[in-house]
Short mmCIF file of N, CA, C and O in Angstrom, two decimals:
data_model
loop_
_atom_site.label_atom_id
_atom_site.label_comp_id
_atom_site.label_asym_id
_atom_site.label_seq_id
_atom_site.Cartn_x
_atom_site.Cartn_y
_atom_site.Cartn_z
N MET A 1 1.67 -1.26 -0.43
CA MET A 1 0.23 -0.03 -0.29
C MET A 1 0.79 0.78 0.47
O MET A 1 1.65 1.21 0.41
N ASP A 2 0.45 2.19 -0.75
CA ASP A 2 0.80 3.90 -0.56
C ASP A 2 1.03 3.66 0.83
O ASP A 2 -0.12 5.19 1.14
N ASN A 3 1.70 4.83 1.22
CA ASN A 3 2.39 4.90 3.04
C ASN A 3 1.60 6.47 3.35
O ASN A 3 1.95 6.79 3.81
N HIS A 4 2.34 7.28 1.75
CA HIS A 4 1.74 8.14 1.62
C HIS A 4 0.34 8.93 1.77
O HIS A 4 0.49 10.03 1.92
N ILE A 5 -0.31 8.51 1.16
CA ILE A 5 -2.02 8.82 1.57
C ILE A 5 -2.23 9.09 2.58
O ILE A 5 -1.76 8.30 3.70
N ASN A 6 -3.08 10.12 2.73
CA ASN A 6 -3.02 10.68 4.53
C ASN A 6 -4.77 10.77 4.02
O ASN A 6 -5.24 12.13 3.35
N ALA A 7 -5.64 10.46 4.87
CA ALA A 7 -7.03 10.81 5.13
C ALA A 7 -7.27 11.89 5.43
O ALA A 7 -8.31 12.75 4.74
N HIS A 8 -6.33 12.65 6.32
CA HIS A 8 -6.49 14.75 6.77
C HIS A 8 -5.96 14.77 5.14
O HIS A 8 -6.38 16.57 5.17
N ASP A 9 -5.54 14.45 4.21
CA ASP A 9 -5.98 15.48 2.90
C ASP A 9 -6.72 15.56 2.50
O ASP A 9 -7.06 16.00 1.83
N TYR A 10 -8.05 14.75 2.83
CA TYR A 10 -9.55 14.90 2.27
C TYR A 10 -10.29 15.04 3.35
O TYR A 10 -11.29 15.65 3.23
N PHE A 11 -9.96 14.92 4.50
CA PHE A 11 -11.23 14.75 5.46
C PHE A 11 -10.68 15.72 7.25
O PHE A 11 -9.62 15.39 7.40
N ILE A 12 -11.37 16.03 7.61
CA ILE A 12 -11.58 16.12 8.84
C ILE A 12 -12.35 15.41 10.08
O ILE A 12 -13.26 15.78 9.74
N TYR A 13 -11.11 15.33 10.80
CA TYR A 13 -12.17 14.01 11.80
C TYR A 13 -12.67 15.21 13.10
O TYR A 13 -12.01 16.31 13.52
N ASN A 14 -14.25 15.08 12.90
CA ASN A 14 -15.07 15.71 14.40
C ASN A 14 -14.93 15.34 15.48
O ASN A 14 -16.25 14.22 15.60
N PRO A 15 -14.31 15.12 16.39
CA PRO A 15 -14.46 14.07 17.53
C PRO A 15 -15.68 14.05 18.36
O PRO A 15 -16.09 12.97 19.23
N THR A 16 -16.57 15.43 18.20
CA THR A 16 -17.16 15.36 19.52
C THR A 16 -18.74 14.79 18.39
O THR A 16 -19.45 14.37 19.45
N TYR A 17 -18.99 14.70 17.42
CA TYR A 17 -20.16 13.86 16.64
C TYR A 17 -19.59 12.62 16.03
O TYR A 17 -19.79 12.01 15.34
N TYR A 18 -18.06 12.51 15.78
CA TYR A 18 -17.55 11.07 15.60
C TYR A 18 -17.68 11.16 14.11
O TYR A 18 -18.44 10.06 13.64
N VAL A 19 -17.56 11.52 13.07
CA VAL A 19 -17.62 12.00 11.77
C VAL A 19 -16.57 12.66 10.98
O VAL A 19 -15.61 13.16 11.89
N ALA A 20 -16.22 11.78 10.13
CA ALA A 20 -15.37 12.33 9.14
C ALA A 20 -15.63 13.65 8.05
O ALA A 20 -16.99 13.37 7.86
N ILE A 21 -15.02 14.62 8.02
CA ILE A 21 -16.12 15.99 7.29
C ILE A 21 -15.47 16.48 6.20
O ILE A 21 -13.71 16.85 6.65
N TYR A 22 -15.72 15.89 5.16
CA TYR A 22 -15.26 16.33 3.70
C TYR A 22 -14.36 17.27 3.77
O TYR A 22 -14.93 18.52 3.74
N LYS A 23 -13.34 18.00 3.31
CA LYS A 23 -12.47 19.45 3.73
C LYS A 23 -13.61 20.42 2.51
O LYS A 23 -13.85 21.53 2.85
N THR A 24 -13.48 19.66 1.38
CA THR A 24 -14.49 21.19 0.16
C THR A 24 -15.20 21.48 0.53
O THR A 24 -15.54 22.79 0.39
N TYR A 25 -16.33 20.42 1.10
CA TYR A 25 -17.60 20.93 0.92
C TYR A 25 -17.83 21.08 2.76
O TYR A 25 -19.45 21.69 2.41
N GLY A 26 -17.65 20.54 3.47
CA GLY A 26 -18.20 20.47 4.51
C GLY A 26 -18.73 19.76 4.89
O GLY A 26 -19.70 19.77 6.11
N HIS A 27 -18.61 18.67 4.00
CA HIS A 27 -20.03 17.12 4.49
C HIS A 27 -19.64 16.56 5.23
O HIS A 27 -18.64 16.37 4.82
N ALA A 28 -20.54 15.77 5.93
CA ALA A 28 -19.72 14.89 6.78
C ALA A 28 -20.58 13.35 5.98
O ALA A 28 -21.81 13.61 4.79
N VAL A 29 -19.22 12.59 5.80
CA VAL A 29 -19.47 11.22 4.98
C VAL A 29 -19.66 10.29 5.53
O VAL A 29 -18.00 10.01 6.25
N VAL A 30 -20.14 9.24 6.06
CA VAL A 30 -19.55 8.23 6.86
C VAL A 30 -18.78 7.33 5.91
O VAL A 30 -19.13 6.77 5.15
N PRO A 31 -18.07 5.99 6.46
CA PRO A 31 -16.50 5.40 6.22
C PRO A 31 -17.65 4.78 5.03
O PRO A 31 -17.06 4.46 3.90
N ARG A 32 -18.29 4.36 4.72
CA ARG A 32 -18.94 3.54 3.96
C ARG A 32 -19.29 4.16 2.15
O ARG A 32 -19.52 3.25 1.18
N ASP A 33 -19.62 5.51 2.49
CA ASP A 33 -19.71 5.95 1.72
C ASP A 33 -18.29 7.02 0.76
O ASP A 33 -18.56 8.05 -0.21
N ILE A 34 -16.96 6.80 1.46
CA ILE A 34 -15.99 7.18 1.02
C ILE A 34 -15.68 7.75 -0.17
O ILE A 34 -15.01 7.71 -0.85
N ILE A 35 -14.99 5.62 -0.55
CA ILE A 35 -14.91 5.11 -1.70
C ILE A 35 -15.91 6.00 -2.78
O ILE A 35 -14.98 7.23 -3.86
N GLY A 36 -16.76 6.05 -2.98
CA GLY A 36 -18.08 6.60 -4.04
C GLY A 36 -18.10 8.23 -3.90
O GLY A 36 -17.94 8.93 -5.04
N HIS A 37 -17.65 8.42 -2.29
CA HIS A 37 -17.93 9.87 -2.74
C HIS A 37 -16.38 10.73 -3.11
O HIS A 37 -16.47 11.79 -3.86
N LEU A 38 -15.42 9.92 -2.98
CA LEU A 38 -13.94 10.39 -3.42
C LEU A 38 -14.12 9.84 -4.73
O LEU A 38 -13.14 10.88 -5.66
N SER A 39 -14.25 8.98 -5.52
CA SER A 39 -13.95 8.79 -6.95
C SER A 39 -15.23 8.66 -7.60
O SER A 39 -15.34 8.04 -8.97
N LYS A 40 -16.33 9.98 -7.56
CA LYS A 40 -16.85 10.39 -8.11
C LYS A 40 -15.83 10.96 -9.59
O LYS A 40 -15.20 11.50 -9.90
N ARG A 41 -17.13 10.59 -11.37
CA ARG A 41 -16.12 10.96 -11.90
C ARG A 41 -16.71 12.39 -12.26
O ARG A 41 -15.71 13.34 -13.46
N ARG A 42 -17.30 13.16 -12.03
CA ARG A 42 -17.84 14.31 -11.64
C ARG A 42 -17.27 15.32 -10.19
O ARG A 42 -17.48 14.22 -9.41
N GLY A 43 -17.66 16.53 -10.76
CA GLY A 43 -16.68 17.14 -9.64
C GLY A 43 -15.17 17.31 -9.46
O GLY A 43 -14.28 16.58 -9.67
N ASP A 44 -14.98 17.90 -8.27
CA ASP A 44 -13.64 17.94 -8.03
C ASP A 44 -13.23 17.58 -6.60
O ASP A 44 -12.08 17.09 -7.15
N HIS A 45 -13.75 16.01 -6.92
CA HIS A 45 -12.76 14.79 -6.08
C HIS A 45 -13.05 13.63 -7.26
O HIS A 45 -13.57 12.58 -5.92
N CYS A 46 -12.30 14.11 -7.87
CA CYS A 46 -12.06 12.19 -8.95
C CYS A 46 -10.72 11.29 -8.32
O CYS A 46 -9.72 12.50 -8.91
N ILE A 47 -10.59 11.03 -7.56
CA ILE A 47 -9.44 10.45 -7.40
C ILE A 47 -9.56 8.50 -7.95
O ILE A 47 -10.43 8.10 -7.79
N PRO A 48 -8.45 8.20 -7.75
CA PRO A 48 -8.55 6.83 -8.30
C PRO A 48 -8.93 5.61 -7.05
O PRO A 48 -8.49 6.38 -6.19
N GLU A 49 -9.63 4.60 -7.01
CA GLU A 49 -10.80 4.36 -6.54
C GLU A 49 -9.21 3.19 -5.62
O GLU A 49 -10.12 3.32 -3.90
N SER A 50 -8.73 2.75 -5.55
CA SER A 50 -7.60 2.41 -4.95
C SER A 50 -7.08 3.36 -3.70
O SER A 50 -6.59 3.23 -2.61
N VAL A 51 -6.87 5.10 -4.14
CA VAL A 51 -7.02 6.16 -3.07
C VAL A 51 -7.96 6.02 -2.30
O VAL A 51 -7.53 6.50 -0.82
N ALA A 52 -8.86 6.45 -2.74
CA ALA A 52 -10.25 5.59 -2.35
C ALA A 52 -10.88 5.29 -1.13
O ALA A 52 -10.78 5.03 0.46
N GLN A 53 -9.92 3.96 -1.51
CA GLN A 53 -10.39 2.70 -0.40
C GLN A 53 -9.15 2.98 0.57
O GLN A 53 -9.94 2.64 1.31
N ARG A 54 -8.03 3.49 0.50
CA ARG A 54 -7.17 3.45 1.44
C ARG A 54 -7.52 4.82 2.04
O ARG A 54 -7.26 4.51 3.73
N VAL A 55 -8.14 6.17 1.77
CA VAL A 55 -8.64 6.99 2.89
C VAL A 55 -9.38 5.63 3.53
O VAL A 55 -9.87 6.17 4.81
N LYS A 56 -10.37 5.02 3.11
CA LYS A 56 -11.71 4.41 3.80
C LYS A 56 -11.12 3.47 4.74
O LYS A 56 -11.18 3.98 6.16
N GLU A 57 -10.26 2.80 4.17
CA GLU A 57 -9.24 1.90 5.22
C GLU A 57 -8.54 2.69 6.74
O GLU A 57 -8.88 2.85 7.53
N ILE A 58 -7.75 3.87 6.63
CA ILE A 58 -6.99 4.65 7.29
C ILE A 58 -8.37 5.42 8.62
O ILE A 58 -8.19 5.42 9.70
N VAL A 59 -9.23 6.46 7.96
CA VAL A 59 -10.32 6.74 8.60
C VAL A 59 -11.61 5.50 9.46
O VAL A 59 -11.69 5.73 10.24
N ILE A 60 -11.18 4.28 9.23
CA ILE A 60 -11.80 3.38 10.29
C ILE A 60 -11.25 2.84 11.19
O ILE A 60 -11.33 2.82 12.42
N ASP A 61 -9.44 2.19 10.47
CA ASP A 61 -8.27 2.14 11.65
C ASP A 61 -8.30 2.70 12.34
O ASP A 61 -7.87 2.44 13.52
N GLU A 62 -7.69 4.14 12.32
CA GLU A 62 -7.08 5.44 12.98
C GLU A 62 -8.19 6.55 13.27
O GLU A 62 -7.55 7.25 14.41
N TRP A 63 -9.30 6.42 13.20
CA TRP A 63 -9.75 7.63 13.88
C TRP A 63 -11.00 7.23 14.75
O TRP A 63 -11.60 5.59 14.41
N ASP A 64 -11.30 7.14 15.90
CA ASP A 64 -12.04 7.02 16.33
C ASP A 64 -13.35 6.89 17.18
O ASP A 64 -13.65 7.87 15.94
N GLU A 65 -13.82 5.75 16.29
CA GLU A 65 -14.89 5.60 16.32
C GLU A 65 -15.98 6.78 15.50
O GLU A 65 -16.89 6.83 15.52
N VAL A 66 -15.77 6.48 14.27
CA VAL A 66 -16.45 7.15 13.09
C VAL A 66 -17.34 6.68 12.85
O VAL A 66 -17.66 5.18 12.52
N TYR A 67 -18.49 7.22 13.15
CA TYR A 67 -19.90 6.66 12.76
C TYR A 67 -19.97 5.85 11.40
O TYR A 67 -19.61 7.04 10.31
N ASN A 68 -21.16 5.20 11.24
CA ASN A 68 -20.68 4.31 9.74
C ASN A 68 -22.86 4.88 9.73
O ASN A 68 -22.72 3.80 8.27
N GLU A 69 -23.23 5.13 10.28
CA GLU A 69 -24.32 5.79 9.60
C GLU A 69 -25.02 6.81 10.11
O GLU A 69 -24.06 7.63 10.88
N PRO A 70 -25.58 7.17 8.38
CA PRO A 70 -25.87 8.22 8.89
C PRO A 70 -27.03 9.10 9.66
O PRO A 70 -27.48 8.78 10.11
N SER A 71 -26.90 10.37 10.33
CA SER A 71 -27.11 10.94 11.40
C SER A 71 -27.28 12.02 11.21
O SER A 71 -27.41 12.92 10.33
N ILE A 72 -28.47 12.67 11.79
CA ILE A 72 -27.90 14.45 12.17
C ILE A 72 -27.19 14.91 12.54
O ILE A 72 -27.54 14.95 13.55
N PHE A 73 -26.90 15.28 12.02
CA PHE A 73 -25.77 16.86 12.98
C PHE A 73 -25.59 18.10 13.11
O PHE A 73 -26.50 18.31 11.77
N PRO A 74 -25.38 19.34 13.65
CA PRO A 74 -25.25 20.77 13.52
C PRO A 74 -25.30 21.11 12.28
O PRO A 74 -24.08 19.99 11.68
N THR A 75 -25.04 22.33 11.47
CA THR A 75 -24.93 22.90 10.49
C THR A 75 -23.51 23.19 11.19
O THR A 75 -23.10 23.57 12.38
#
């Protein structure tokens, strides 16, 4: 695996609400949606699926208790 990939390049972890927030738009993204979100063919964030997979793995493995289900959070 490519060790220079960093989830913080794409997301900010919010420990108060246990969510990963996409930096560009400020959207909370649950781990199961990270690959689809980052590898969309349209938009600003079209990265290779392999990189998106690694970002997802980092979020799940290294960030404490990120929620994997959508919830309602304050704006």
